[in-house]
Amino acid sequence: MERPSINLNFSKESARGGQTAAKTIKGSQSVYRAIAVLRGVARHHHTGITSTELCDKLDLTPATTHRLLQVLLSENILTVDPYSKKYHLGLELYLLGSAAHDFAVREHLAVHLDNLRRLSGATVFLFVRSGADSLCLRRIDGDSAIVGLTIAEGSRRPLGVGAGGLALLAAESNRMVEKVLRSNTSLYGNYFDVSIEEIWRWVEATRKRGFSFNDGRLKTGVRAVGIAVGPPSERPVAAVSIATDDTRLTEALRIEFEQLLRVQFENQEKSLLNLDEKLFGGLR
Amino acid sequence: MERPSINLNFSKESARGGQTAAKTIKGSQSVYRAIAVLRGVARHHHTGITSTELCDKLDLTPATTHRLLQVLLSENILTVDPYSKKYHLGLELYLLGSAAHDFAVREHLAVHLDNLRRLSGATVFLFVRSGADSLCLRRIDGDSAIVGLTIAEGSRRPLGVGAGGLALLAAESNRMVEKVLRSNTSLYGNYFDVSIEEIWRWVEATRKRGFSFNDGRLKTGVRAVGIAVGPPSERPVAAVSIATDDTRLTEALRIEFEQLLRVQFENQEKSLLNLDEKLFGGLR
DNA sequence: TTGGTCTTTCCATATTATGGTAATTAGGTT
DNA sequence: AACCTAATTACCATAATATGGAAAGACCAA
C-alpha cells in the first residue's frame, strides 16, 4: 500500500473556507482555522513545520496559530518536537484516519486505475457503496476534461446513477436493490426521467452483460462503462468506470473499454477476497 | 495490516478537554467540541451515527452539534448519507491520517508485540525516534500494571531515557548521538542524575550487548529490556521494550526477556527493510 | 391524513476567540 | 561568552462570534 497523496489546496486564503470554498458555514471560524492548520502540518509532516511558517502560509497571527496548535497538541492530533519546534501529525490523527479504513480501496486499486487511465486515455472513476449512495473515491481525469463534470472525489450520488453506481447496484441482491430503489425514489428525478421499473431493467441488463453502461441518459451527458470489482460471488468491494463525453463513446470504443476493464480485474479475485474481509461491515 | 483500534475515551464530558483532560487550553472551545464530534463519528464509523445520537453522547445542543457537523462536512472530513442522516468519516480525514504514515509501524509490529506480551506477561512498549525524542506508539500492559507509569501512547521522552529510548539512541551514529545528547542535556535531570559521559557508556554497552537495559536508574523505578528493530546495518525503524516493576526483574528474567526479543525479531530483516523505505524521512 | 420525532434555521445574548503588545526563549555571530 | 536577532509563548482588554433557546421544517409511522 503506497502512501496516498494529499490533494488539498493549501494557499493563503485557505484558512477560511474549505476546498468547496463557496459555502462557509456561519460560525465555528476557529474550526475552519484548526482544519487549515491541520492541513498545513499534514503537508509538511515528514519534515515538520514551525509555528511561524504556518503563520505565513495560513495568514494567521502568531497568537492564534499558537493557540490552535496547543489545542491540537493537547488532543494528540499533532505532535511537536520540542527541540526543533517543528510540528508533525500525531498518533491520534493517524488512528482517526485509520478508522476510515474503508477508503483503503483507493490504494489497493490505485495501480489498476492508473493502468486504465493510461490505456484508455479517458477519465477513470472509483466508487464504493455507502448506504444507498455511491461514493466517489477517486477520479483520474482523461486526456481531455469532461465538460460539466460534477463528480468530485468524496461526492455522492444515489446508487444506480451513472455507470459506477449502476454497477454497484446491480451487484447487490434483489432484496437490496428493492430497498435502495425505494429509499432513493424521489431523488432519481434529479438525474434522469425514468421509472423505477426502467432502472430495474438496467440492473438486469448489467448483470447479464457483466458491465454497466451509461448511454448518456444522464442529464450531465456523460457516457461511461463500469464494472463491479470484488471477490467472486460476493458483494463487490468497489466499482470502476471509464467515462468520456457524450459524443465520443462509439460502440467500438465501448467494447474496447469493456475489454480494458475485464483484463484489468480478471485475476484479482484472490487479492480482493482478502481486502473484502476488511472492508465489509464498513460504510455500507 | 489490521484495522487499528481507536482508544479514545468517549464519555459525556469528553466534549470539553481531551484525554489528557488536565490541561485544557483556554480558548478554542469549539475546536475541542469539533474533535469530540470527530471522535464520536469515528467510533461509529462503520454503522454511522446520527446528529441526535451525537447530541446525547457528547452532551451538546442540537444546534451546536449540527453546526459542527456542517463544518466538518463542508471540509470533507465527514460524510453524510442524506437518506439515513447518518454521519461517517470522510475521505479527507482518511487522507490526512494517511499522511501520518509513519505510525504504520504500529500495525506492522502489532503481532510481535502481542506475542511478546503473551510470552512475557510483562508490559510491552513500542517506540520510534522523533527528533531528539523517543515517541511511544504503543503500550500493552502486562498482567500486573506498573505503578506510577507515565509513558502513555503518544508521549515523548528524550532519546536515551528508558530502555526503548536507549536502544534507539544506541542505534544512531556517533555523530547523531553527540547531537542528541547535546540538545537534550538540560532535560536528562528530570529522569536520572548522571552525566552525559555516563549515558555514552550506556550507549556503548547497549551496542556491545545488542540490548538496552534499564536497571531501575530512572526515577520512576521501572526496569526494562529493549531492542532496536530494523533492517540490518540501517538505522532502526523502531524499538521495542519489555518492562516490569523495579523489584521483579531478576537477572534470570532479564535474560529471558532478551531471548524473547531476539527470537521475535531475528528473522524480520527483510520485511523491515521494506517498511524502512516507507518510513525513512518521516518524523525523525 | 395526522401525530410525533428528528433535523435544521434563526437570532439576541454572553461567551470566548482574537490580535496587539510584551516577555521569554532560542539561535546565530562577532 | 556576550551580544543581537528572530522566533515562540503569555497576557489581556476588546470585539467578534459561537452559543442555545425556540420555532420552523422535514421525515416517518400509524
XYZ file of C-alpha atoms (C1' of nucleotides) in Angstrom, chain A residues 16 27-30 33 50-52 62-63 66 85 87, chain D residues 6-12 16-20 27-28:
28
model
C -11.116 30.390 5.952
C -19.910 30.320 12.954
C -17.147 27.987 14.022
C -14.488 30.103 12.424
C -11.906 28.551 14.671
C -8.764 27.545 11.069
C 7.202 25.535 12.642
C 4.619 27.825 14.104
C 5.857 30.840 12.167
C 1.196 34.027 15.775
C -1.078 34.051 18.796
C -0.076 29.008 18.631
C 9.900 23.347 17.462
C 5.053 20.226 14.394
C 14.269 36.084 15.353
C 11.052 33.011 16.889
C 7.994 31.332 20.482
C 4.908 31.874 24.267
C 1.987 34.510 27.700
C -1.203 38.143 28.827
C -5.394 40.839 28.486
C -16.142 39.250 17.183
C -18.679 35.066 17.041
C -20.126 30.694 18.782
C -23.925 29.538 21.619
C -28.550 27.538 22.864
C -39.452 12.856 7.819
C -41.604 8.556 9.253
